[in-house]
Coordinates of C-alpha atoms in Angstrom, one line a residue:
M163 CA 0.0 0.0 -0.1
P164 CA 1.3 3.4 -0.9
Q165 CA 2.5 5.9 1.8
V166 CA -0.7 8.0 2.7
P167 CA -0.9 10.8 5.3
Q168 CA -2.4 9.7 8.8
T169 CA -3.5 13.3 9.2
F170 CA -4.6 16.1 7.1
D171 CA -1.7 18.1 6.2
A172 CA -0.4 20.1 3.5
L173 CA 0.6 17.0 1.6
A174 CA -2.7 15.6 1.8
V175 CA -4.1 18.7 0.3
R176 CA -2.0 18.7 -2.7
A177 CA -2.7 14.8 -3.2
W178 CA -6.4 15.6 -2.6
C179 CA -6.4 18.2 -5.3
G180 CA -4.6 15.9 -7.8
L181 CA -6.8 13.2 -7.3
A182 CA -9.8 15.1 -7.5
L183 CA -8.6 16.8 -10.6
D184 CA -7.9 13.3 -12.5
A185 CA -11.3 11.9 -11.2
L186 CA -13.3 14.9 -12.5
G187 CA -11.7 14.8 -15.6
R188 CA -12.7 11.1 -16.1
A189 CA -16.1 11.9 -14.8
R190 CA -16.6 15.2 -16.7
E191 CA -18.7 13.8 -19.7
E192 CA -21.1 11.7 -17.5
I193 CA -21.8 14.7 -15.0
D194 CA -22.2 17.1 -18.2
A195 CA -24.7 14.5 -19.6
I196 CA -26.9 14.6 -16.5
N197 CA -26.8 18.5 -15.9
V198 CA -30.7 19.4 -16.0
Y199 CA -30.8 22.0 -13.1
P200 CA -31.0 24.9 -12.7
V201 CA -30.2 25.0 -16.5
A202 CA -29.8 22.1 -18.9
D203 CA -26.7 23.6 -20.6
G204 CA -24.6 20.6 -20.1
D205 CA -21.5 21.9 -18.5
T206 CA -21.6 21.1 -14.8
G207 CA -18.8 18.5 -15.1
T208 CA -16.6 20.9 -17.1
N209 CA -17.2 23.9 -14.7
L210 CA -16.5 21.7 -11.7
Y211 CA -13.1 20.5 -13.5
L212 CA -12.0 24.0 -14.4
T213 CA -12.7 25.3 -10.8
L214 CA -10.8 22.7 -9.2
E215 CA -7.9 22.8 -12.0
S216 CA -7.4 26.5 -10.6
A217 CA -7.4 25.3 -7.1
A218 CA -4.9 22.6 -7.7
T219 CA -2.7 25.0 -9.7
A220 CA -2.7 27.6 -6.8
V221 CA -1.5 24.6 -4.5
E222 CA 1.3 23.7 -6.7
A223 CA 2.3 27.2 -6.9
V224 CA 2.8 27.4 -3.1
F225 CA 4.8 24.2 -3.0
A226 CA 6.9 25.2 -5.8
G227 CA 7.5 28.6 -3.9
H228 CA 8.8 26.8 -0.8
E229 CA 10.9 24.4 -2.8
A230 CA 12.7 27.2 -4.2
G231 CA 13.3 28.6 -0.5
G232 CA 10.5 31.0 -0.4
G233 CA 8.9 29.6 2.9
G234 CA 10.1 29.4 6.3
D235 CA 10.6 25.6 5.7
P236 CA 11.8 25.2 2.3
G237 CA 9.8 22.2 0.5
R238 CA 7.1 21.8 3.1
P239 CA 4.1 24.7 3.4
T240 CA 2.0 24.6 6.2
L241 CA -1.6 23.2 6.2
A242 CA -2.8 26.8 6.2
D243 CA -0.6 27.9 3.3
A244 CA -2.1 25.1 1.3
V245 CA -5.9 25.2 2.2
R246 CA -5.6 29.2 1.7
A247 CA -4.2 28.5 -1.8
M248 CA -6.6 25.9 -2.8
A249 CA -9.5 28.3 -1.7
H250 CA -8.1 31.2 -3.2
G251 CA -7.5 29.2 -6.6
A252 CA -11.0 28.0 -6.7
L253 CA -12.4 31.5 -5.9
I254 CA -10.6 33.1 -8.7
G255 CA -11.2 30.2 -11.2
A256 CA -15.0 29.3 -10.3
R257 CA -17.1 28.6 -13.3
G258 CA -20.8 28.2 -13.4
N259 CA -23.1 27.7 -10.6
S260 CA -21.5 24.3 -9.6
G261 CA -18.0 25.7 -9.6
T262 CA -18.9 28.7 -7.4
I263 CA -20.6 26.7 -4.8
L264 CA -17.7 24.2 -4.8
A265 CA -15.2 27.3 -4.2
Q266 CA -17.3 28.2 -1.5
L267 CA -17.2 24.7 0.0
L268 CA -13.4 24.7 -0.2
R269 CA -13.2 28.3 1.5
G270 CA -15.4 27.1 4.3
M271 CA -12.9 24.4 5.0
A272 CA -9.9 26.8 4.8
Q273 CA -11.6 29.2 7.3
V274 CA -11.4 26.1 9.9
L275 CA -8.0 24.7 8.9
A276 CA -6.3 28.0 8.3
G277 CA -7.6 30.0 11.4
D278 CA -5.4 31.8 13.8
D279 CA -5.5 28.9 16.0
A280 CA -5.2 26.1 13.4
P281 CA -2.7 23.4 14.0
A282 CA 0.0 22.3 11.6
H283 CA -2.2 19.3 10.6
A284 CA -5.8 18.4 11.2
D285 CA -7.0 15.0 13.0
G286 CA -10.5 13.4 12.2
T287 CA -12.3 16.1 14.6
G288 CA -10.9 19.0 12.9
L289 CA -11.7 17.4 9.5
G290 CA -15.1 16.7 10.3
L291 CA -15.6 20.3 11.6
A292 CA -14.1 21.8 8.4
L293 CA -16.6 19.8 6.5
R294 CA -19.5 21.0 8.6
H295 CA -18.5 24.7 8.1
A296 CA -18.0 24.2 4.4
A297 CA -21.4 22.9 4.0
D298 CA -23.0 25.6 6.1
S299 CA -21.1 28.3 4.4
A300 CA -22.0 27.2 0.8
R301 CA -25.6 26.9 1.8
Q302 CA -25.4 30.8 3.1
A303 CA -23.7 31.8 -0.1
V304 CA -26.8 30.8 -2.3
A305 CA -29.6 33.3 -2.2
H306 CA -32.5 30.5 -2.2
P307 CA -31.2 27.1 -1.4
V308 CA -32.8 24.2 -3.0
E309 CA -32.9 20.7 -1.5
G310 CA -31.9 18.0 -3.9
T311 CA -29.0 19.9 -5.2
V312 CA -25.2 19.9 -4.2
L313 CA -26.3 21.6 -0.8
T314 CA -28.4 18.7 0.2
V315 CA -25.2 16.3 -0.7
A316 CA -22.9 18.6 1.1
S317 CA -24.9 18.7 4.2
A318 CA -25.3 14.9 4.4
A319 CA -21.5 14.6 4.2
A320 CA -21.1 17.2 7.0
D321 CA -23.5 15.3 9.0
A322 CA -21.9 12.0 8.4
A323 CA -18.6 13.1 9.2
G324 CA -19.6 14.7 12.4
A325 CA -21.0 11.7 13.6
A326 CA -18.0 9.5 12.7
D327 CA -15.1 8.6 15.1
G328 CA -11.5 7.9 14.2
D329 CA -8.8 9.6 12.0
C330 CA -9.2 11.5 8.9
G331 CA -9.6 8.4 6.8
A332 CA -12.4 7.2 8.7
V333 CA -14.2 10.8 8.8
A334 CA -13.8 11.1 5.0
R335 CA -15.4 7.8 4.3
A336 CA -18.4 8.7 6.3
A337 CA -18.4 12.0 4.6
Y338 CA -18.2 10.1 1.3
E339 CA -20.7 7.6 2.1
G340 CA -23.1 10.2 3.6
A341 CA -22.8 12.2 0.4
R342 CA -23.2 9.1 -1.8
T343 CA -26.7 8.1 -0.1
A344 CA -28.0 11.7 -0.5
L345 CA -27.2 12.0 -4.1
A346 CA -29.1 8.8 -4.7
E347 CA -32.2 10.6 -3.1
T348 CA -32.1 13.8 -4.8
P349 CA -34.6 12.8 -7.5
D350 CA -36.9 12.2 -4.6
R351 CA -36.4 15.7 -3.5
L352 CA -36.3 17.8 -6.9
E353 CA -39.0 17.2 -9.6
V354 CA -36.9 18.1 -12.3
L355 CA -34.3 15.4 -11.5
R356 CA -37.0 12.9 -11.0
Q357 CA -38.7 13.5 -14.6
A358 CA -35.4 13.3 -16.3
G359 CA -34.5 10.2 -14.4
V360 CA -31.0 11.6 -13.2
V361 CA -29.3 12.3 -9.9
D362 CA -28.0 16.0 -9.4
A363 CA -25.0 16.6 -11.5
G364 CA -23.4 19.0 -8.7
G365 CA -23.9 16.5 -6.1
R366 CA -22.5 13.9 -8.6
G367 CA -19.3 16.0 -8.8
L368 CA -19.1 16.8 -5.0
V369 CA -19.1 12.7 -4.6
T370 CA -16.2 12.4 -6.9
V371 CA -14.4 15.2 -5.0
L372 CA -15.0 13.4 -1.7
A373 CA -14.0 10.1 -3.1
A374 CA -10.7 11.6 -3.9
L375 CA -10.7 13.0 -0.5
V376 CA -10.6 9.3 0.7
E377 CA -8.2 8.1 -1.7
S378 CA -5.7 10.8 -0.7
L379 CA -6.1 10.1 3.1
T380 CA -6.2 6.0 2.7
G381 CA -4.6 5.3 -0.4
E382 CA -8.0 3.2 -1.3
T383 CA -10.4 4.2 -3.8
P384 CA -13.9 3.7 -2.6
R385 CA -15.0 0.4 -3.8
S386 CA -18.4 1.5 -4.8
L387 CA -16.8 4.3 -7.0
A388 CA -14.3 2.1 -8.4
A389 CA -17.0 -0.4 -9.5
R390 CA -19.6 1.8 -10.8
G391 CA -19.3 5.3 -9.9
P392 CA -20.8 7.2 -7.0
G393 CA -24.6 7.2 -6.6
P394 CA -26.2 3.9 -6.4
H395 CA -29.6 5.1 -7.4
P396 CA -30.6 3.0 -10.6
R397 CA -32.0 6.2 -12.1
A398 CA -28.3 7.4 -12.5
E399 CA -27.9 4.7 -15.0
A400 CA -30.0 6.8 -17.6
A401 CA -27.8 9.5 -17.4
H402 CA -26.2 9.3 -20.6
T403 CA -29.5 8.8 -22.7
V404 CA -31.9 10.8 -21.0
A405 CA -30.1 14.0 -20.1
A406 CA -28.0 14.8 -23.2
P407 CA -28.8 18.4 -24.3
R408 CA -31.2 18.3 -26.9
A409 CA -31.9 21.4 -29.5
D410 CA -34.6 22.7 -27.3
D411 CA -32.6 22.3 -24.2
D412 CA -30.7 25.5 -24.7
A413 CA -33.2 27.3 -22.6
P414 CA -33.6 27.3 -19.0
P415 CA -36.5 25.0 -17.7
G416 CA -39.9 26.7 -17.9
P417 CA -41.0 29.8 -19.8
G418 CA -39.6 33.0 -19.3
G419 CA -36.3 31.9 -17.7
P420 CA -33.4 34.1 -17.3
A421 CA -31.4 34.2 -21.0
F422 CA -27.8 35.0 -19.3
E423 CA -25.3 33.8 -17.0
V424 CA -23.3 36.6 -15.6
I425 CA -20.2 35.7 -13.7
Y426 CA -17.3 38.2 -12.4
L427 CA -14.8 38.8 -9.7
L428 CA -15.5 41.6 -7.5
E429 CA -13.2 43.8 -5.1
A430 CA -15.8 45.1 -2.6
E431 CA -16.4 45.8 1.0
D432 CA -18.9 43.6 2.8
A433 CA -21.5 46.2 3.3
A434 CA -21.5 46.7 -0.5
V435 CA -21.7 43.2 -1.2
A436 CA -24.6 42.7 1.0
R437 CA -26.6 45.5 -1.0
L438 CA -25.4 43.8 -4.2
R439 CA -27.1 40.4 -3.2
E440 CA -30.3 42.6 -2.8
R441 CA -30.0 44.2 -6.0
L442 CA -29.2 40.9 -8.1
D443 CA -31.8 38.9 -6.3
A444 CA -34.3 41.2 -7.7
L445 CA -32.8 41.0 -11.0
G446 CA -32.6 37.3 -11.6
D447 CA -32.2 33.9 -9.9
S448 CA -29.4 31.3 -9.3
L449 CA -27.9 33.9 -7.3
V450 CA -24.4 32.9 -5.7
V451 CA -22.0 35.2 -4.1
V452 CA -19.0 33.6 -2.4
G453 CA -15.7 34.9 -1.0
G454 CA -14.8 37.5 1.6
D455 CA -11.9 39.4 2.8
G456 CA -12.6 42.0 0.0
L457 CA -12.7 39.6 -2.9
W458 CA -15.9 37.8 -4.2
N459 CA -16.9 35.7 -7.0
V460 CA -20.6 36.6 -8.4
H461 CA -22.7 34.2 -10.1
V462 CA -26.2 35.1 -11.1
H463 CA -28.8 34.3 -13.9
V464 CA -30.6 37.3 -15.7
D465 CA -32.2 38.6 -18.6
D466 CA -30.5 42.1 -18.3
A467 CA -26.7 41.3 -18.3
G468 CA -26.0 44.8 -18.3
A469 CA -27.8 45.7 -15.2
A470 CA -26.1 42.8 -13.2
V471 CA -22.7 44.2 -14.3
E472 CA -23.8 47.7 -13.3
A473 CA -24.8 46.5 -10.0
G474 CA -21.2 45.1 -9.4
V475 CA -19.7 48.5 -10.6
E476 CA -21.8 50.3 -8.0
A477 CA -20.7 47.9 -5.5
G478 CA -16.8 47.9 -6.1
R479 CA -14.5 46.8 -8.9
P480 CA -15.7 43.7 -11.0
Y481 CA -13.5 42.2 -13.4
R482 CA -12.8 38.9 -15.4
I483 CA -16.5 39.4 -16.3
R484 CA -18.0 36.5 -18.3
I485 CA -21.6 36.6 -19.9
T486 CA -23.1 33.6 -21.6
H487 CA -26.3 33.3 -23.6
F488 CA -27.9 30.1 -22.7
G489 CA -28.5 29.1 -26.3
A490 CA -26.0 31.2 -28.2
G491 CA -22.2 30.1 -28.3
D492 CA -19.6 32.0 -26.3
A493 CA -16.0 31.8 -28.1
H494 CA -14.5 31.7 -24.5
A495 CA -17.1 29.3 -22.7
P496 CA -16.5 25.7 -22.7
G497 CA -19.3 23.4 -24.3
A498 CA -20.9 26.6 -25.8
E499 CA -20.9 25.0 -29.4
R500 CA -22.5 21.9 -30.1
T501 CA -20.3 19.5 -32.2
P502 CA -21.1 18.5 -35.6
A503 CA -22.4 15.2 -36.4
E504 CA -19.2 14.0 -38.6
R505 CA -15.4 14.8 -37.8
V506 CA -13.5 16.9 -40.0
Q507 CA -10.0 15.6 -41.0
R508 CA -8.0 18.3 -39.9
A509 CA -8.2 21.5 -37.6
V510 CA -6.2 24.2 -36.1
V511 CA -6.9 25.5 -32.4
A512 CA -5.0 28.9 -31.5
V513 CA -4.9 30.8 -28.3
V514 CA -5.3 34.5 -29.1
P515 CA -5.0 37.7 -27.0
G516 CA -7.9 39.7 -28.2
E517 CA -11.1 39.8 -30.0
G518 CA -9.8 41.2 -33.2
L519 CA -7.2 38.0 -33.7
A520 CA -10.0 35.9 -32.7
A521 CA -12.1 36.9 -35.3
L522 CA -9.1 36.6 -37.8
C523 CA -8.4 33.0 -36.8
T524 CA -12.1 32.2 -37.1
E525 CA -12.3 33.6 -40.6
A526 CA -9.1 31.4 -41.5
G527 CA -11.0 28.4 -40.4
A528 CA -9.4 28.1 -37.1
T529 CA -11.2 27.3 -33.6
A530 CA -10.0 30.4 -31.3
V531 CA -9.5 30.4 -27.6
L532 CA -9.6 33.9 -26.3
A533 CA -7.0 34.7 -23.7
R534 CA -8.2 37.8 -21.7
P535 CA -5.7 40.0 -20.2
G536 CA -4.9 38.6 -17.0
E537 CA -7.1 35.5 -17.6
P538 CA -5.0 32.9 -19.4
P539 CA -7.0 29.8 -20.5
A540 CA -6.6 26.6 -18.3
S541 CA -5.9 23.1 -19.9
G542 CA -9.6 22.2 -19.5
E543 CA -10.6 25.0 -22.0
L544 CA -8.1 23.9 -24.6
V545 CA -9.3 20.5 -24.2
Q546 CA -12.7 21.8 -24.8
A547 CA -11.7 23.9 -27.7
V548 CA -10.2 20.9 -29.3
R549 CA -13.4 18.8 -28.8
R550 CA -15.3 21.7 -30.6
A551 CA -13.1 21.5 -33.4
H552 CA -14.3 18.0 -33.9
A553 CA -11.6 16.8 -36.3
R554 CA -9.4 13.6 -36.4
E555 CA -6.2 15.9 -36.4
V556 CA -5.6 18.8 -34.8
V557 CA -2.8 21.3 -34.9
L558 CA -2.7 23.4 -31.4
L559 CA -1.0 26.9 -31.5
P560 CA -0.5 28.3 -27.8
N561 CA 0.9 31.4 -28.8
D562 CA 2.2 32.2 -25.3
A563 CA 5.7 30.8 -24.0
E564 CA 4.0 30.6 -20.4
L565 CA 1.1 28.4 -22.0
R566 CA 3.6 25.8 -23.1
H567 CA 3.0 23.2 -20.1
T568 CA -0.8 24.0 -20.3
A569 CA -1.2 23.4 -23.8
A570 CA 1.0 20.2 -23.5
A571 CA -1.2 18.8 -20.7
A572 CA -4.5 19.5 -22.8
A573 CA -2.8 17.9 -26.1
E574 CA -2.0 14.6 -23.8
Q575 CA -5.4 14.5 -22.6
V576 CA -7.1 14.7 -26.0
R577 CA -4.7 12.1 -27.7
A578 CA -5.8 9.8 -25.0
E579 CA -9.4 10.3 -26.5
G580 CA -8.2 9.0 -30.0
V581 CA -7.1 12.5 -31.5
R582 CA -4.0 13.3 -33.2
V583 CA -2.7 16.3 -31.7
A584 CA 0.5 18.3 -32.9
L585 CA 1.6 21.1 -30.6
I586 CA 3.5 23.9 -32.2
P587 CA 5.5 25.8 -29.4
T588 CA 4.3 29.2 -30.7
R589 CA 5.6 32.0 -28.1
S590 CA 3.5 34.8 -29.6
A591 CA 0.4 35.6 -31.6
V592 CA 2.3 36.9 -34.6
Q593 CA 4.0 33.4 -34.8
G594 CA 0.8 31.9 -34.5
I595 CA -0.4 34.1 -37.6
A596 CA 2.5 33.1 -39.5
A597 CA 1.8 29.4 -38.9
L598 CA -1.9 29.6 -39.7
A599 CA -1.0 31.6 -43.0
V600 CA 0.8 28.4 -44.6
H601 CA -1.5 26.0 -43.0
E602 CA -2.9 23.6 -46.0
P603 CA -5.3 20.7 -44.9
E604 CA -5.1 19.0 -47.9
R605 CA -1.3 18.1 -47.3
R606 CA -0.2 15.1 -45.3
F607 CA -0.4 16.0 -41.5
D608 CA 3.2 15.8 -40.8
E609 CA 3.9 17.9 -43.9
D610 CA 1.3 20.5 -42.6
V611 CA 2.8 20.5 -39.3
V612 CA 6.4 21.1 -40.4
A613 CA 5.5 23.9 -42.7
M614 CA 3.6 25.6 -40.0
T615 CA 6.5 25.0 -37.4
S616 CA 9.0 26.3 -39.9
A617 CA 6.9 29.6 -40.6
A618 CA 6.5 30.2 -37.0
G619 CA 10.3 29.6 -36.0
A620 CA 11.2 31.8 -38.8
T621 CA 9.2 34.8 -37.1
R622 CA 10.7 37.1 -34.6
Y623 CA 8.4 38.6 -32.2
A624 CA 8.3 41.8 -30.3
E625 CA 5.7 43.6 -28.0
V626 CA 5.4 47.1 -26.8
T627 CA 3.7 47.5 -23.4
V628 CA 3.7 49.9 -20.4
A629 CA 5.3 48.8 -17.1
E630 CA 3.2 48.5 -13.9
R631 CA 5.8 48.6 -11.5
Q632 CA 9.6 49.5 -11.1
S633 CA 11.7 46.6 -11.9
W634 CA 15.1 45.4 -13.3
T635 CA 15.3 44.3 -16.9
M636 CA 17.9 43.4 -19.4
A637 CA 17.8 47.0 -20.8
G638 CA 18.2 48.5 -17.1
I639 CA 15.7 49.6 -14.4
C640 CA 12.2 50.8 -15.7
Q641 CA 9.6 52.9 -13.7
A642 CA 6.0 52.6 -13.4
G643 CA 4.5 54.1 -16.7
D644 CA 7.7 53.4 -18.8
V645 CA 7.0 52.2 -22.3
L646 CA 8.7 48.7 -22.7
G647 CA 9.9 47.2 -26.0
L648 CA 10.5 43.3 -25.8
V649 CA 12.2 41.4 -28.2
D650 CA 11.8 37.6 -28.2
G651 CA 10.6 38.1 -24.6
D652 CA 13.4 40.2 -23.2
V653 CA 13.0 43.8 -22.7
A654 CA 15.4 45.4 -25.2
V655 CA 13.9 49.1 -25.3
I656 CA 12.8 51.5 -22.3
G657 CA 11.3 54.9 -23.5
Q658 CA 8.7 57.6 -22.6
D659 CA 7.0 57.8 -26.0
L660 CA 5.0 54.8 -27.3
T661 CA 5.4 55.6 -30.9
E662 CA 9.2 56.2 -30.6
T663 CA 9.7 53.1 -28.6
A664 CA 7.7 50.8 -31.0
L665 CA 10.0 52.5 -34.2
A666 CA 13.1 51.7 -31.9
V667 CA 11.9 48.0 -31.7
L668 CA 11.1 47.8 -35.3
D669 CA 14.5 49.0 -36.4
R670 CA 16.3 46.8 -34.3
M671 CA 14.6 43.8 -35.3
L672 CA 14.9 44.7 -39.1
A673 CA 18.6 45.4 -38.7
A674 CA 18.8 41.4 -39.2
G675 CA 16.6 41.5 -42.1
G676 CA 13.1 40.4 -42.9
E677 CA 10.6 40.2 -45.7
L678 CA 7.0 40.8 -44.0
V679 CA 6.3 42.8 -40.9
T680 CA 3.2 41.8 -39.2
L681 CA 1.7 44.5 -36.6
V682 CA -1.3 43.6 -34.4
V683 CA -2.6 46.9 -32.8
G684 CA -4.4 46.9 -29.5
D685 CA -7.1 49.2 -28.3
G686 CA -4.8 51.3 -26.0
A687 CA -2.5 52.1 -28.9
P688 CA -2.3 55.7 -30.4
E689 CA -4.3 55.9 -33.6
S690 CA -1.1 57.1 -35.6
V691 CA 1.2 54.3 -34.4
A692 CA 0.4 51.8 -37.2
E693 CA 0.8 54.5 -40.1
R694 CA 4.1 55.7 -38.5
L695 CA 5.5 52.2 -38.5
Q696 CA 4.4 51.4 -42.1
A697 CA 5.8 54.7 -43.2
R698 CA 9.2 53.8 -41.4
V699 CA 9.3 50.3 -43.4
R700 CA 8.5 52.0 -46.8
E701 CA 11.2 54.7 -46.2
A702 CA 14.0 52.5 -44.7
Y703 CA 13.2 48.9 -45.8
L704 CA 12.3 48.9 -49.4
A705 CA 11.9 45.3 -50.0
V706 CA 9.7 44.6 -46.9
D707 CA 5.9 44.3 -46.8
T708 CA 3.8 45.2 -43.8
V709 CA 0.6 43.7 -42.6
V710 CA -1.8 45.4 -39.9
H711 CA -4.3 43.6 -37.6
H712 CA -6.5 45.2 -35.2
G713 CA -6.1 42.9 -32.0
G714 CA -8.8 44.8 -29.8
R715 CA -8.5 44.5 -26.0
Q716 CA -5.3 42.5 -25.8
G717 CA -2.6 42.6 -23.0
S718 CA 0.1 44.4 -25.1
V719 CA -0.4 47.8 -26.7
L720 CA 1.3 46.6 -29.9
L721 CA 2.9 43.1 -31.2
I722 CA 5.2 42.9 -34.0
G723 CA 6.3 40.0 -36.2
V724 CA 9.2 40.0 -38.6
E725 CA 9.5 37.2 -41.1

């Protein structure tokens, strides 16, 4: 039997996150298929997966920091460090109604396990108290709790854990069994589930997460889960056939249901959030507001999405705003598009930093994944994009050096599903544009990948941006507000004027030669910058052509590519 923690400590948190993420990855499609409440949009499993992926990433970052000597005990963060990171990661990455509730469950556990008097590790009693507070705080975060949902399953898990004696493993087993029994009874508590012949999708996901907790603490997978999946209720067997979204399932159940899902992070004080709850409760339903200490995740279903966002502006500073129409696709929302019946032979999936490039890639026949400023896509979103492309062969363009590992993880997952995937390590959107320009689906796959890789590799890339803080760079010390010109990822020019800095970067890049300059202009760039750069090319580099694209709201003010 593998070595497992006898108590709940930082290593147990890390193991739990990893095991739960793997389990949700395997169960994602099944959970999506039984998603009929509160909206039959078939994304509960995906939302839970993406939420937990964000939590797991945050925990790994804490361990990496300690291993690098950033903590008092290198290589070993405390339990408080780990659970705080888990809760914060889930909060900022929460997706959908189910993911938002999961984030509050993890936050509730962290409030007990990372309190002022929290021990270095939790025993069975401590874990039971954490599960109790998690269930109670999640219920309080929902404006109008409904029985027969994940809230019921969480409460049953907490009740069972509180009645259990023994170590953490025994408490976790009790919580899992209590949740599993409650999950089987959800169709008897909620009519929409009974009519569909399924158990609650969010509750199904929570049982999966609790099964991973058992495994992380005991080294054993609950036998019932390994044999047939959590939820012994026979009605769950109908999940794949009954609840798969149909054409008329895109709208919320019942006439006149809200048309939009609105989610955003919010920096605000407690009093302002209390007023926000009242305002949003009057606007729509499925209201869940989780968080605290000045940072909140807001989720609501409304007809007037603008009013929901305006309410957030009145309360504080909303950001990472996501608005999804129930029945119309959102290019950034997993599961928003229905896959076609027949697979195409080959497709390209490209991560792009702004709406302008997303439109450009879509026109070129690629599937675009929008990476909004400060919100890089998770591997689960890349997996969903590959699935939406619905092709036998896929070329994946991450277009960001920091997305290399994320893209590699996504590629590995879809390869296991039988899709042939080639990952071209593009480090900038301009390299992706160059690769897409030579893409020919009629060529043999290997030949097409070689041509696209060659075009990307032959493209030097640069970006012009504004420094947010003082820092050391390869070109010297920069101050907040300075204009930075980065060439191939390193700061090469520090200036005061954006256009002059861009001209200096362009001259430096073309000093080594070039045939084509690609300019991607962001919303924050001066209107004349593209004209000035084009004029410089015409005057000083006679044999060089120039192409200009408008990137929209992208992280950098200007992207430059030289082939």
